[in-house]
Amino acid sequence: MGKDDSRSDSSGGMLDRWATTIKDELAQDAFQRDPEFLKKILPLMDIWARYFDAEVRGFDRIPAKEPVLLVGNHSGGAITPDTAAFISCWYQARGLDDPLIGLAFDAAFSIPKFKDLMRKIGQVPANHRNAARALSDGNSVLVYPGGSHEVFRPWTDRNKVDFNNRKGFIKLAVQNNVRVVPVVGHGGHDTLRVLTRGRSIAEALNYERIRLAEFPILLQFPWGVSTPGLPGIPLPAKITVEVLDPIDWRHLSDADLDDPQVLQDCYDQITGRMQAKLDELAGENPRPIRARVRNLMRQVADRHFSTGR
């Protein structure tokens, strides 16, 4: 056996073990949210959000007395700082007695320590069964239809909403009789540079075994060119999250959901609204890192003068 064959077998064995770990983790009860843990970690999430000068607008557009399906665009690589900012805002506004359940990709639940954090803050593996259970229990659910495809889109596409034509969330909302609330984030994809999704690399490595279609190549501080397996320090980009008015598809029937054109119309409706808002936010703040640094310098100067130093 040559060196390349040996390396291939080693890589394959590692992926097989990873796939087994994912399978074992997914066999556990998905719902392990821990309010006491959340109470302890929320101040840290708030500090994390302030690092990005994160701002959540339009939160009062979210219906208060009914479960909803919150649909967001996904940015920022594996760290997704805009998600942390939104979760922090949710619990500041709603309190710990109003759970927010997030749908996360399966592989995240195989990462030591990180998986425990994910479960305790209310993240569950992304599938219709878990989402339907959360909604039927009266909890709102946050979903990112674009998944890893969108969160690892190239930096040049940072201001594009890209759900990769995934429409399962539409059926989820209709079948569970809930309204859909679009949530648009801007700035998160400036905290690092995604150079490529690495689809061809993922295919060559047979990453489908771990339910991933990407092997992203990133440019991040301080490592330079690297992968998400070596997390970097996110750049301090100004993050803005805006909640849009709810969309109501509850008049649709199961028969309607069998019509591809109905699904496409719903898909175009929500992605069109979200893209228009993302365009607006990008026009308002075209350079999120510069804006964050400028605001930070202004805060330092204000503090300096207020203390008379």
PDB file of C-alpha atoms in Angstrom:
ATOM      1  CA  MET A   1       0.000   0.000   0.000  1.00  0.00           C
ATOM      2  CA  GLY A   2       1.404   3.416  -0.976  1.00  0.00           C
ATOM      3  CA  LYS A   3       1.547   6.512   1.203  1.00  0.00           C
ATOM      4  CA  ASP A   4      -1.457   8.066  -0.519  1.00  0.00           C
ATOM      5  CA  ASP A   5      -3.564   4.929   0.036  1.00  0.00           C
ATOM      6  CA  SER A   6      -2.576   4.889   3.706  1.00  0.00           C
ATOM      7  CA  ARG A   7      -3.505   8.540   4.090  1.00  0.00           C
ATOM      8  CA  SER A   8      -6.837   7.909   2.364  1.00  0.00           C
ATOM      9  CA  ASP A   9      -7.645   4.976   4.650  1.00  0.00           C
ATOM     10  CA  SER A  10      -6.774   7.077   7.703  1.00  0.00           C
ATOM     11  CA  SER A  11      -8.993   9.926   6.542  1.00  0.00           C
ATOM     12  CA  GLY A  12     -11.817   7.510   5.741  1.00  0.00           C
ATOM     13  CA  GLY A  13     -11.539   5.889   9.146  1.00  0.00           C
ATOM     14  CA  MET A  14     -11.692   9.273  10.854  1.00  0.00           C
ATOM     15  CA  LEU A  15     -14.814  10.237   8.909  1.00  0.00           C
ATOM     16  CA  ASP A  16     -16.425   6.901   9.707  1.00  0.00           C
ATOM     17  CA  ARG A  17     -15.802   7.486  13.414  1.00  0.00           C
ATOM     18  CA  TRP A  18     -17.157  11.010  13.110  1.00  0.00           C
ATOM     19  CA  ALA A  19     -20.252   9.719  11.315  1.00  0.00           C
ATOM     20  CA  THR A  20     -20.793   7.160  14.075  1.00  0.00           C
ATOM     21  CA  THR A  21     -20.462   9.863  16.728  1.00  0.00           C
ATOM     22  CA  ILE A  22     -23.059  11.996  14.938  1.00  0.00           C
ATOM     23  CA  LYS A  23     -25.432   9.037  14.727  1.00  0.00           C
ATOM     24  CA  ASP A  24     -25.019   8.308  18.441  1.00  0.00           C
ATOM     25  CA  GLU A  25     -25.584  11.946  19.379  1.00  0.00           C
ATOM     26  CA  LEU A  26     -28.704  12.200  17.235  1.00  0.00           C
ATOM     27  CA  ALA A  27     -30.131   9.169  19.039  1.00  0.00           C
ATOM     28  CA  GLN A  28     -30.256  11.193  22.266  1.00  0.00           C
ATOM     29  CA  ASP A  29     -33.224  13.293  23.304  1.00  0.00           C
ATOM     30  CA  ALA A  30     -32.964  16.415  21.175  1.00  0.00           C
ATOM     31  CA  PHE A  31     -34.477  18.720  23.796  1.00  0.00           C
ATOM     32  CA  GLN A  32     -32.009  19.411  26.595  1.00  0.00           C
ATOM     33  CA  ARG A  33     -32.453  23.139  27.086  1.00  0.00           C
ATOM     34  CA  ASP A  34     -31.205  24.216  30.515  1.00  0.00           C
ATOM     35  CA  PRO A  35     -32.704  27.500  31.841  1.00  0.00           C
ATOM     36  CA  GLU A  36     -30.191  27.690  34.695  1.00  0.00           C
ATOM     37  CA  PHE A  37     -27.297  27.356  32.271  1.00  0.00           C
ATOM     38  CA  LEU A  38     -28.885  30.002  30.041  1.00  0.00           C
ATOM     39  CA  LYS A  39     -29.181  32.362  32.978  1.00  0.00           C
ATOM     40  CA  LYS A  40     -25.434  32.037  33.589  1.00  0.00           C
ATOM     41  CA  ILE A  41     -24.312  32.330  29.985  1.00  0.00           C
ATOM     42  CA  LEU A  42     -26.600  35.134  28.777  1.00  0.00           C
ATOM     43  CA  PRO A  43     -24.357  37.879  30.239  1.00  0.00           C
ATOM     44  CA  LEU A  44     -21.476  36.408  28.229  1.00  0.00           C
ATOM     45  CA  MET A  45     -23.641  36.329  25.102  1.00  0.00           C
ATOM     46  CA  ASP A  46     -24.488  39.972  25.721  1.00  0.00           C
ATOM     47  CA  ILE A  47     -20.776  40.844  25.958  1.00  0.00           C
ATOM     48  CA  TRP A  48     -20.190  38.872  22.762  1.00  0.00           C
ATOM     49  CA  ALA A  49     -22.948  40.837  21.023  1.00  0.00           C
ATOM     50  CA  ARG A  50     -21.464  44.133  22.220  1.00  0.00           C
ATOM     51  CA  TYR A  51     -18.104  43.161  20.740  1.00  0.00           C
ATOM     52  CA  PHE A  52     -19.850  43.451  17.372  1.00  0.00           C
ATOM     53  CA  ASP A  53     -21.900  46.488  18.418  1.00  0.00           C
ATOM     54  CA  ALA A  54     -24.840  44.242  17.518  1.00  0.00           C
ATOM     55  CA  GLU A  55     -28.204  45.887  16.988  1.00  0.00           C
ATOM     56  CA  VAL A  56     -31.539  44.059  16.680  1.00  0.00           C
ATOM     57  CA  ARG A  57     -34.274  46.120  15.099  1.00  0.00           C
ATOM     58  CA  GLY A  58     -37.990  45.495  14.789  1.00  0.00           C
ATOM     59  CA  PHE A  59     -38.132  42.878  17.539  1.00  0.00           C
ATOM     60  CA  ASP A  60     -41.646  44.036  18.450  1.00  0.00           C
ATOM     61  CA  ARG A  61     -42.837  42.718  15.078  1.00  0.00           C
ATOM     62  CA  ILE A  62     -42.625  39.182  16.467  1.00  0.00           C
ATOM     63  CA  PRO A  63     -46.074  38.072  17.704  1.00  0.00           C
ATOM     64  CA  ALA A  64     -45.906  37.717  21.481  1.00  0.00           C
ATOM     65  CA  LYS A  65     -48.600  35.187  22.306  1.00  0.00           C
ATOM     66  CA  GLU A  66     -48.152  32.484  19.700  1.00  0.00           C
ATOM     67  CA  PRO A  67     -45.352  30.254  18.443  1.00  0.00           C
ATOM     68  CA  VAL A  68     -43.807  31.411  15.175  1.00  0.00           C
ATOM     69  CA  LEU A  69     -41.239  30.131  12.725  1.00  0.00           C
ATOM     70  CA  LEU A  70     -38.377  32.625  12.547  1.00  0.00           C
ATOM     71  CA  VAL A  71     -36.544  32.305   9.223  1.00  0.00           C
ATOM     72  CA  GLY A  72     -33.104  33.866   8.929  1.00  0.00           C
ATOM     73  CA  ASN A  73     -30.215  34.236   6.520  1.00  0.00           C
ATOM     74  CA  HIS A  74     -27.083  32.531   7.824  1.00  0.00           C
ATOM     75  CA  SER A  75     -23.693  34.290   8.037  1.00  0.00           C
ATOM     76  CA  GLY A  76     -20.322  34.266   9.753  1.00  0.00           C
ATOM     77  CA  GLY A  77     -19.040  30.734   9.266  1.00  0.00           C
ATOM     78  CA  ALA A  78     -19.179  28.370  12.220  1.00  0.00           C
ATOM     79  CA  ILE A  79     -19.328  31.197  14.795  1.00  0.00           C
ATOM     80  CA  THR A  80     -22.479  32.922  13.420  1.00  0.00           C
ATOM     81  CA  PRO A  81     -22.281  35.977  15.705  1.00  0.00           C
ATOM     82  CA  ASP A  82     -25.578  37.419  14.516  1.00  0.00           C
ATOM     83  CA  THR A  83     -27.331  34.325  15.887  1.00  0.00           C
ATOM     84  CA  ALA A  84     -25.854  34.912  19.334  1.00  0.00           C
ATOM     85  CA  ALA A  85     -26.949  38.547  19.168  1.00  0.00           C
ATOM     86  CA  PHE A  86     -30.507  37.556  18.299  1.00  0.00           C
ATOM     87  CA  ILE A  87     -30.707  34.903  21.025  1.00  0.00           C
ATOM     88  CA  SER A  88     -29.415  37.415  23.574  1.00  0.00           C
ATOM     89  CA  CYS A  89     -32.031  39.941  22.464  1.00  0.00           C
ATOM     90  CA  TRP A  90     -34.787  37.301  22.590  1.00  0.00           C
ATOM     91  CA  TYR A  91     -34.210  36.426  26.219  1.00  0.00           C
ATOM     92  CA  GLN A  92     -33.700  40.029  27.283  1.00  0.00           C
ATOM     93  CA  ALA A  93     -37.088  40.856  25.782  1.00  0.00           C
ATOM     94  CA  ARG A  94     -39.029  37.658  26.488  1.00  0.00           C
ATOM     95  CA  GLY A  95     -37.340  36.148  29.542  1.00  0.00           C
ATOM     96  CA  LEU A  96     -36.256  32.558  30.098  1.00  0.00           C
ATOM     97  CA  ASP A  97     -39.846  31.302  30.376  1.00  0.00           C
ATOM     98  CA  ASP A  98     -40.385  31.863  26.641  1.00  0.00           C
ATOM     99  CA  PRO A  99     -37.988  29.365  24.986  1.00  0.00           C
ATOM    100  CA  LEU A 100     -36.459  29.930  21.564  1.00  0.00           C
ATOM    101  CA  ILE A 101     -35.564  26.648  19.893  1.00  0.00           C
ATOM    102  CA  GLY A 102     -32.910  26.792  17.185  1.00  0.00           C
ATOM    103  CA  LEU A 103     -32.357  24.230  14.434  1.00  0.00           C
ATOM    104  CA  ALA A 104     -28.661  23.401  13.935  1.00  0.00           C
ATOM    105  CA  PHE A 105     -26.863  21.089  11.510  1.00  0.00           C
ATOM    106  CA  ASP A 106     -26.170  17.571  12.731  1.00  0.00           C
ATOM    107  CA  ALA A 107     -22.368  17.707  12.738  1.00  0.00           C
ATOM    108  CA  ALA A 108     -22.412  20.452  15.391  1.00  0.00           C
ATOM    109  CA  PHE A 109     -23.658  17.904  17.919  1.00  0.00           C
ATOM    110  CA  SER A 110     -20.534  15.795  17.556  1.00  0.00           C
ATOM    111  CA  ILE A 111     -18.083  18.471  18.703  1.00  0.00           C
ATOM    112  CA  PRO A 112     -16.991  17.953  22.333  1.00  0.00           C
ATOM    113  CA  LYS A 113     -18.039  20.734  24.737  1.00  0.00           C
ATOM    114  CA  PHE A 114     -19.635  22.714  21.897  1.00  0.00           C
ATOM    115  CA  LYS A 115     -22.410  20.127  21.617  1.00  0.00           C
ATOM    116  CA  ASP A 116     -23.239  20.572  25.312  1.00  0.00           C
ATOM    117  CA  LEU A 117     -23.390  24.335  24.881  1.00  0.00           C
ATOM    118  CA  MET A 118     -25.649  23.950  21.865  1.00  0.00           C
ATOM    119  CA  ARG A 119     -28.073  21.640  23.622  1.00  0.00           C
ATOM    120  CA  LYS A 120     -28.256  23.707  26.805  1.00  0.00           C
ATOM    121  CA  ILE A 121     -29.092  26.958  25.019  1.00  0.00           C
ATOM    122  CA  GLY A 122     -31.931  25.242  23.147  1.00  0.00           C
ATOM    123  CA  GLN A 123     -30.403  24.144  19.853  1.00  0.00           C
ATOM    124  CA  VAL A 124     -31.691  20.872  18.387  1.00  0.00           C
ATOM    125  CA  PRO A 125     -30.753  18.894  15.266  1.00  0.00           C
ATOM    126  CA  ALA A 126     -32.436  20.380  12.224  1.00  0.00           C
ATOM    127  CA  ASN A 127     -35.306  18.178  11.086  1.00  0.00           C
ATOM    128  CA  HIS A 128     -39.072  18.485  10.746  1.00  0.00           C
ATOM    129  CA  ARG A 129     -39.760  16.154  13.657  1.00  0.00           C
ATOM    130  CA  ASN A 130     -37.867  18.309  16.145  1.00  0.00           C
ATOM    131  CA  ALA A 131     -39.245  21.551  14.732  1.00  0.00           C
ATOM    132  CA  ALA A 132     -42.829  20.259  14.811  1.00  0.00           C
ATOM    133  CA  ARG A 133     -42.406  19.084  18.407  1.00  0.00           C
ATOM    134  CA  ALA A 134     -41.113  22.494  19.482  1.00  0.00           C
ATOM    135  CA  LEU A 135     -43.952  24.340  17.740  1.00  0.00           C
ATOM    136  CA  SER A 136     -46.618  21.996  19.127  1.00  0.00           C
ATOM    137  CA  ASP A 137     -45.205  22.665  22.608  1.00  0.00           C
ATOM    138  CA  GLY A 138     -45.859  26.355  22.034  1.00  0.00           C
ATOM    139  CA  ASN A 139     -42.229  27.360  21.418  1.00  0.00           C
ATOM    140  CA  SER A 140     -40.963  29.570  18.632  1.00  0.00           C
ATOM    141  CA  VAL A 141     -38.352  28.065  16.323  1.00  0.00           C
ATOM    142  CA  LEU A 142     -35.408  29.724  14.582  1.00  0.00           C
ATOM    143  CA  VAL A 143     -34.381  28.097  11.303  1.00  0.00           C
ATOM    144  CA  TYR A 144     -31.758  28.927   8.701  1.00  0.00           C
ATOM    145  CA  PRO A 145     -32.893  27.200   5.485  1.00  0.00           C
ATOM    146  CA  GLY A 146     -29.579  27.957   3.753  1.00  0.00           C
ATOM    147  CA  GLY A 147     -27.702  25.904   6.349  1.00  0.00           C
ATOM    148  CA  SER A 148     -24.024  25.247   5.751  1.00  0.00           C
ATOM    149  CA  HIS A 149     -24.458  26.148   2.077  1.00  0.00           C
ATOM    150  CA  GLU A 150     -25.283  29.738   3.008  1.00  0.00           C
ATOM    151  CA  VAL A 151     -23.169  30.146   6.144  1.00  0.00           C
ATOM    152  CA  PHE A 152     -20.081  29.170   4.131  1.00  0.00           C
ATOM    153  CA  ARG A 153     -20.941  31.137   0.993  1.00  0.00           C
ATOM    154  CA  PRO A 154     -17.967  33.067  -0.435  1.00  0.00           C
ATOM    155  CA  TRP A 155     -17.328  36.512   1.031  1.00  0.00           C
ATOM    156  CA  THR A 156     -18.040  38.009  -2.381  1.00  0.00           C
ATOM    157  CA  ASP A 157     -21.645  36.807  -1.910  1.00  0.00           C
ATOM    158  CA  ARG A 158     -21.901  38.204   1.619  1.00  0.00           C
ATOM    159  CA  ASN A 159     -24.864  40.416   0.762  1.00  0.00           C
ATOM    160  CA  LYS A 160     -26.922  37.678  -0.876  1.00  0.00           C
ATOM    161  CA  VAL A 161     -29.698  35.612   0.665  1.00  0.00           C
ATOM    162  CA  ASP A 162     -29.029  32.066  -0.516  1.00  0.00           C
ATOM    163  CA  PHE A 163     -31.373  29.344   0.748  1.00  0.00           C
ATOM    164  CA  ASN A 164     -30.156  27.014  -2.021  1.00  0.00           C
ATOM    165  CA  ASN A 165     -33.770  26.586  -3.185  1.00  0.00           C
ATOM    166  CA  ARG A 166     -34.697  24.757   0.049  1.00  0.00           C
ATOM    167  CA  LYS A 167     -38.415  25.037   0.699  1.00  0.00           C
ATOM    168  CA  GLY A 168     -39.013  22.619   3.571  1.00  0.00           C
ATOM    169  CA  PHE A 169     -39.589  25.486   5.993  1.00  0.00           C
ATOM    170  CA  ILE A 170     -42.678  26.510   4.008  1.00  0.00           C
ATOM    171  CA  LYS A 171     -44.309  23.121   4.554  1.00  0.00           C
ATOM    172  CA  LEU A 172     -43.214  23.206   8.186  1.00  0.00           C
ATOM    173  CA  ALA A 173     -45.016  26.500   8.772  1.00  0.00           C
ATOM    174  CA  VAL A 174     -48.205  25.502   6.940  1.00  0.00           C
ATOM    175  CA  GLN A 175     -48.471  22.039   8.462  1.00  0.00           C
ATOM    176  CA  ASN A 176     -48.000  23.437  11.962  1.00  0.00           C
ATOM    177  CA  ASN A 177     -50.332  26.404  11.419  1.00  0.00           C
ATOM    178  CA  VAL A 178     -47.836  29.111  12.386  1.00  0.00           C
ATOM    179  CA  ARG A 179     -46.848  32.424  10.914  1.00  0.00           C
ATOM    180  CA  VAL A 180     -43.376  32.996   9.476  1.00  0.00           C
ATOM    181  CA  VAL A 181     -41.220  35.883  10.673  1.00  0.00           C
ATOM    182  CA  PRO A 182     -38.235  36.793   8.435  1.00  0.00           C
ATOM    183  CA  VAL A 183     -35.046  37.803  10.274  1.00  0.00           C
ATOM    184  CA  VAL A 184     -32.342  39.502   8.212  1.00  0.00           C
ATOM    185  CA  GLY A 185     -28.760  39.763   9.440  1.00  0.00           C
ATOM    186  CA  HIS A 186     -26.012  41.951   8.001  1.00  0.00           C
ATOM    187  CA  GLY A 187     -22.332  42.241   8.926  1.00  0.00           C
ATOM    188  CA  GLY A 188     -21.745  38.729  10.226  1.00  0.00           C
ATOM    189  CA  HIS A 189     -20.096  37.623   7.010  1.00  0.00           C
ATOM    190  CA  ASP A 190     -17.471  40.346   7.391  1.00  0.00           C
ATOM    191  CA  THR A 191     -16.127  38.799  10.600  1.00  0.00           C
ATOM    192  CA  LEU A 192     -14.072  36.434   8.433  1.00  0.00           C
ATOM    193  CA  ARG A 193     -13.465  35.748   4.744  1.00  0.00           C
ATOM    194  CA  VAL A 194     -14.864  32.606   3.187  1.00  0.00           C
ATOM    195  CA  LEU A 195     -12.719  31.978   0.122  1.00  0.00           C
ATOM    196  CA  THR A 196     -14.628  28.970  -1.176  1.00  0.00           C
ATOM    197  CA  ARG A 197     -17.237  26.472  -0.041  1.00  0.00           C
ATOM    198  CA  GLY A 198     -14.868  23.703  -1.060  1.00  0.00           C
ATOM    199  CA  ARG A 199     -17.553  21.532  -2.648  1.00  0.00           C
ATOM    200  CA  SER A 200     -15.074  19.566  -4.758  1.00  0.00           C
ATOM    201  CA  ILE A 201     -12.893  18.899  -1.706  1.00  0.00           C
ATOM    202  CA  ALA A 202     -15.914  17.702   0.265  1.00  0.00           C
ATOM    203  CA  GLU A 203     -16.900  15.379  -2.571  1.00  0.00           C
ATOM    204  CA  ALA A 204     -13.371  13.979  -2.833  1.00  0.00           C
ATOM    205  CA  LEU A 205     -13.331  13.308   0.913  1.00  0.00           C
ATOM    206  CA  ASN A 206     -16.834  11.807   0.810  1.00  0.00           C
ATOM    207  CA  TYR A 207     -18.098  14.296   3.382  1.00  0.00           C
ATOM    208  CA  GLU A 208     -21.658  13.180   2.783  1.00  0.00           C
ATOM    209  CA  ARG A 209     -20.921  10.565   5.454  1.00  0.00           C
ATOM    210  CA  ILE A 210     -21.007  13.345   8.017  1.00  0.00           C
ATOM    211  CA  ARG A 211     -23.933  15.086   6.310  1.00  0.00           C
ATOM    212  CA  LEU A 212     -21.899  17.989   4.970  1.00  0.00           C
ATOM    213  CA  ALA A 213     -21.472  19.102   1.373  1.00  0.00           C
ATOM    214  CA  GLU A 214     -18.773  21.708   2.042  1.00  0.00           C
ATOM    215  CA  PHE A 215     -15.119  21.773   3.068  1.00  0.00           C
ATOM    216  CA  PRO A 216     -14.791  25.564   3.347  1.00  0.00           C
ATOM    217  CA  ILE A 217     -11.492  27.388   3.058  1.00  0.00           C
ATOM    218  CA  LEU A 218     -11.370  30.532   5.172  1.00  0.00           C
ATOM    219  CA  LEU A 219      -9.146  33.545   5.661  1.00  0.00           C
ATOM    220  CA  GLN A 220      -9.311  34.314   9.380  1.00  0.00           C
ATOM    221  CA  PHE A 221      -7.315  35.944  12.125  1.00  0.00           C
ATOM    222  CA  PRO A 222      -4.729  34.930  13.272  1.00  0.00           C
ATOM    223  CA  TRP A 223      -4.299  31.741  11.201  1.00  0.00           C
ATOM    224  CA  GLY A 224      -4.588  33.139   7.720  1.00  0.00           C
ATOM    225  CA  VAL A 225      -5.823  30.542   5.222  1.00  0.00           C
ATOM    226  CA  SER A 226      -7.443  27.795   7.287  1.00  0.00           C
ATOM    227  CA  THR A 227     -10.603  25.754   7.865  1.00  0.00           C
ATOM    228  CA  PRO A 228     -13.427  25.924  10.452  1.00  0.00           C
ATOM    229  CA  GLY A 229     -11.647  23.112  12.287  1.00  0.00           C
ATOM    230  CA  LEU A 230      -9.184  25.781  13.436  1.00  0.00           C
ATOM    231  CA  PRO A 231     -11.487  28.528  14.756  1.00  0.00           C
ATOM    232  CA  GLY A 232     -10.125  32.022  14.498  1.00  0.00           C
ATOM    233  CA  ILE A 233     -10.878  35.305  16.237  1.00  0.00           C
ATOM    234  CA  PRO A 234     -13.735  37.035  14.416  1.00  0.00           C
ATOM    235  CA  LEU A 235     -13.092  40.533  13.151  1.00  0.00           C
ATOM    236  CA  PRO A 236     -15.102  43.248  14.933  1.00  0.00           C
ATOM    237  CA  ALA A 237     -17.712  43.974  12.293  1.00  0.00           C
ATOM    238  CA  LYS A 238     -20.846  45.991  13.020  1.00  0.00           C
ATOM    239  CA  ILE A 239     -23.777  43.555  13.021  1.00  0.00           C
ATOM    240  CA  THR A 240     -27.346  44.609  12.339  1.00  0.00           C
ATOM    241  CA  VAL A 241     -30.285  42.218  12.591  1.00  0.00           C
ATOM    242  CA  GLU A 242     -33.719  43.343  11.475  1.00  0.00           C
ATOM    243  CA  VAL A 243     -37.006  41.529  12.015  1.00  0.00           C
ATOM    244  CA  LEU A 244     -39.555  41.945   9.226  1.00  0.00           C
ATOM    245  CA  ASP A 245     -43.339  41.772   9.340  1.00  0.00           C
ATOM    246  CA  PRO A 246     -44.799  38.269   9.709  1.00  0.00           C
ATOM    247  CA  ILE A 247     -45.901  36.338   6.639  1.00  0.00           C
ATOM    248  CA  ASP A 248     -49.085  34.290   6.945  1.00  0.00           C
ATOM    249  CA  TRP A 249     -49.409  31.146   4.825  1.00  0.00           C
ATOM    250  CA  ARG A 250     -51.911  29.458   7.143  1.00  0.00           C
ATOM    251  CA  HIS A 251     -54.632  29.641   4.493  1.00  0.00           C
ATOM    252  CA  LEU A 252     -52.730  27.097   2.393  1.00  0.00           C
ATOM    253  CA  SER A 253     -53.749  23.432   2.483  1.00  0.00           C
ATOM    254  CA  ASP A 254     -51.822  20.187   2.149  1.00  0.00           C
ATOM    255  CA  ALA A 255     -53.058  20.026  -1.435  1.00  0.00           C
ATOM    256  CA  ASP A 256     -51.551  23.461  -2.079  1.00  0.00           C
ATOM    257  CA  LEU A 257     -48.215  22.206  -0.793  1.00  0.00           C
ATOM    258  CA  ASP A 258     -48.204  19.562  -3.514  1.00  0.00           C
ATOM    259  CA  ASP A 259     -48.187  22.313  -6.150  1.00  0.00           C
ATOM    260  CA  PRO A 260     -44.573  23.297  -7.013  1.00  0.00           C
ATOM    261  CA  GLN A 261     -45.726  26.718  -8.171  1.00  0.00           C
ATOM    262  CA  VAL A 262     -47.352  27.497  -4.814  1.00  0.00           C
ATOM    263  CA  LEU A 263     -44.140  26.572  -3.024  1.00  0.00           C
ATOM    264  CA  GLN A 264     -42.097  28.649  -5.448  1.00  0.00           C
ATOM    265  CA  ASP A 265     -44.368  31.669  -4.965  1.00  0.00           C
ATOM    266  CA  CYS A 266     -43.964  31.423  -1.174  1.00  0.00           C
ATOM    267  CA  TYR A 267     -40.212  30.986  -1.545  1.00  0.00           C
ATOM    268  CA  ASP A 268     -39.932  33.996  -3.839  1.00  0.00           C
ATOM    269  CA  GLN A 269     -42.081  36.074  -1.493  1.00  0.00           C
ATOM    270  CA  ILE A 270     -39.920  35.592   1.588  1.00  0.00           C
ATOM    271  CA  THR A 271     -36.514  35.574  -0.105  1.00  0.00           C
ATOM    272  CA  GLY A 272     -37.493  38.653  -2.110  1.00  0.00           C
ATOM    273  CA  ARG A 273     -38.430  40.570   1.029  1.00  0.00           C
ATOM    274  CA  MET A 274     -35.306  39.439   2.839  1.00  0.00           C
ATOM    275  CA  GLN A 275     -33.017  40.298  -0.073  1.00  0.00           C
ATOM    276  CA  ALA A 276     -34.549  43.766  -0.364  1.00  0.00           C
ATOM    277  CA  LYS A 277     -33.888  44.382   3.341  1.00  0.00           C
ATOM    278  CA  LEU A 278     -30.347  42.994   3.110  1.00  0.00           C
ATOM    279  CA  ASP A 279     -29.677  45.316   0.173  1.00  0.00           C
ATOM    280  CA  GLU A 280     -30.944  48.202   2.289  1.00  0.00           C
ATOM    281  CA  LEU A 281     -28.748  47.274   5.266  1.00  0.00           C
ATOM    282  CA  ALA A 282     -25.699  46.832   3.028  1.00  0.00           C
ATOM    283  CA  GLY A 283     -26.314  50.265   1.526  1.00  0.00           C
ATOM    284  CA  GLU A 284     -26.647  51.772   4.988  1.00  0.00           C
ATOM    285  CA  ASN A 285     -23.448  50.178   6.241  1.00  0.00           C
ATOM    286  CA  PRO A 286     -21.264  49.037   3.329  1.00  0.00           C
ATOM    287  CA  ARG A 287     -18.136  48.562   5.494  1.00  0.00           C
ATOM    288  CA  PRO A 288     -19.140  46.856   8.757  1.00  0.00           C
ATOM    289  CA  ILE A 289     -15.589  46.584  10.134  1.00  0.00           C
ATOM    290  CA  ARG A 290     -14.856  50.257   9.544  1.00  0.00           C
ATOM    291  CA  ALA A 291     -18.196  51.174  11.121  1.00  0.00           C
ATOM    292  CA  ARG A 292     -17.487  49.079  14.226  1.00  0.00           C
ATOM    293  CA  VAL A 293     -13.990  50.532  14.683  1.00  0.00           C
ATOM    294  CA  ARG A 294     -15.313  54.066  14.172  1.00  0.00           C
ATOM    295  CA  ASN A 295     -18.058  53.541  16.764  1.00  0.00           C
ATOM    296  CA  LEU A 296     -15.560  52.040  19.192  1.00  0.00           C
ATOM    297  CA  MET A 297     -13.236  55.012  18.846  1.00  0.00           C
ATOM    298  CA  ARG A 298     -16.175  57.362  19.403  1.00  0.00           C
ATOM    299  CA  GLN A 299     -17.156  55.487  22.581  1.00  0.00           C
ATOM    300  CA  VAL A 300     -13.583  55.642  23.882  1.00  0.00           C
ATOM    301  CA  ALA A 301     -13.412  59.360  23.155  1.00  0.00           C
ATOM    302  CA  ASP A 302     -16.759  60.017  24.864  1.00  0.00           C
ATOM    303  CA  ARG A 303     -15.642  58.111  27.919  1.00  0.00           C
ATOM    304  CA  HIS A 304     -12.359  59.989  27.954  1.00  0.00           C
ATOM    305  CA  PHE A 305     -14.024  63.400  27.875  1.00  0.00           C
ATOM    306  CA  SER A 306     -16.791  62.439  30.344  1.00  0.00           C
ATOM    307  CA  THR A 307     -14.163  61.565  32.943  1.00  0.00           C
ATOM    308  CA  GLY A 308     -12.279  64.768  32.291  1.00  0.00           C
ATOM    309  CA  ARG A 309      -9.068  62.989  31.353  1.00  0.00           C
TER     310      ARG A 309
END
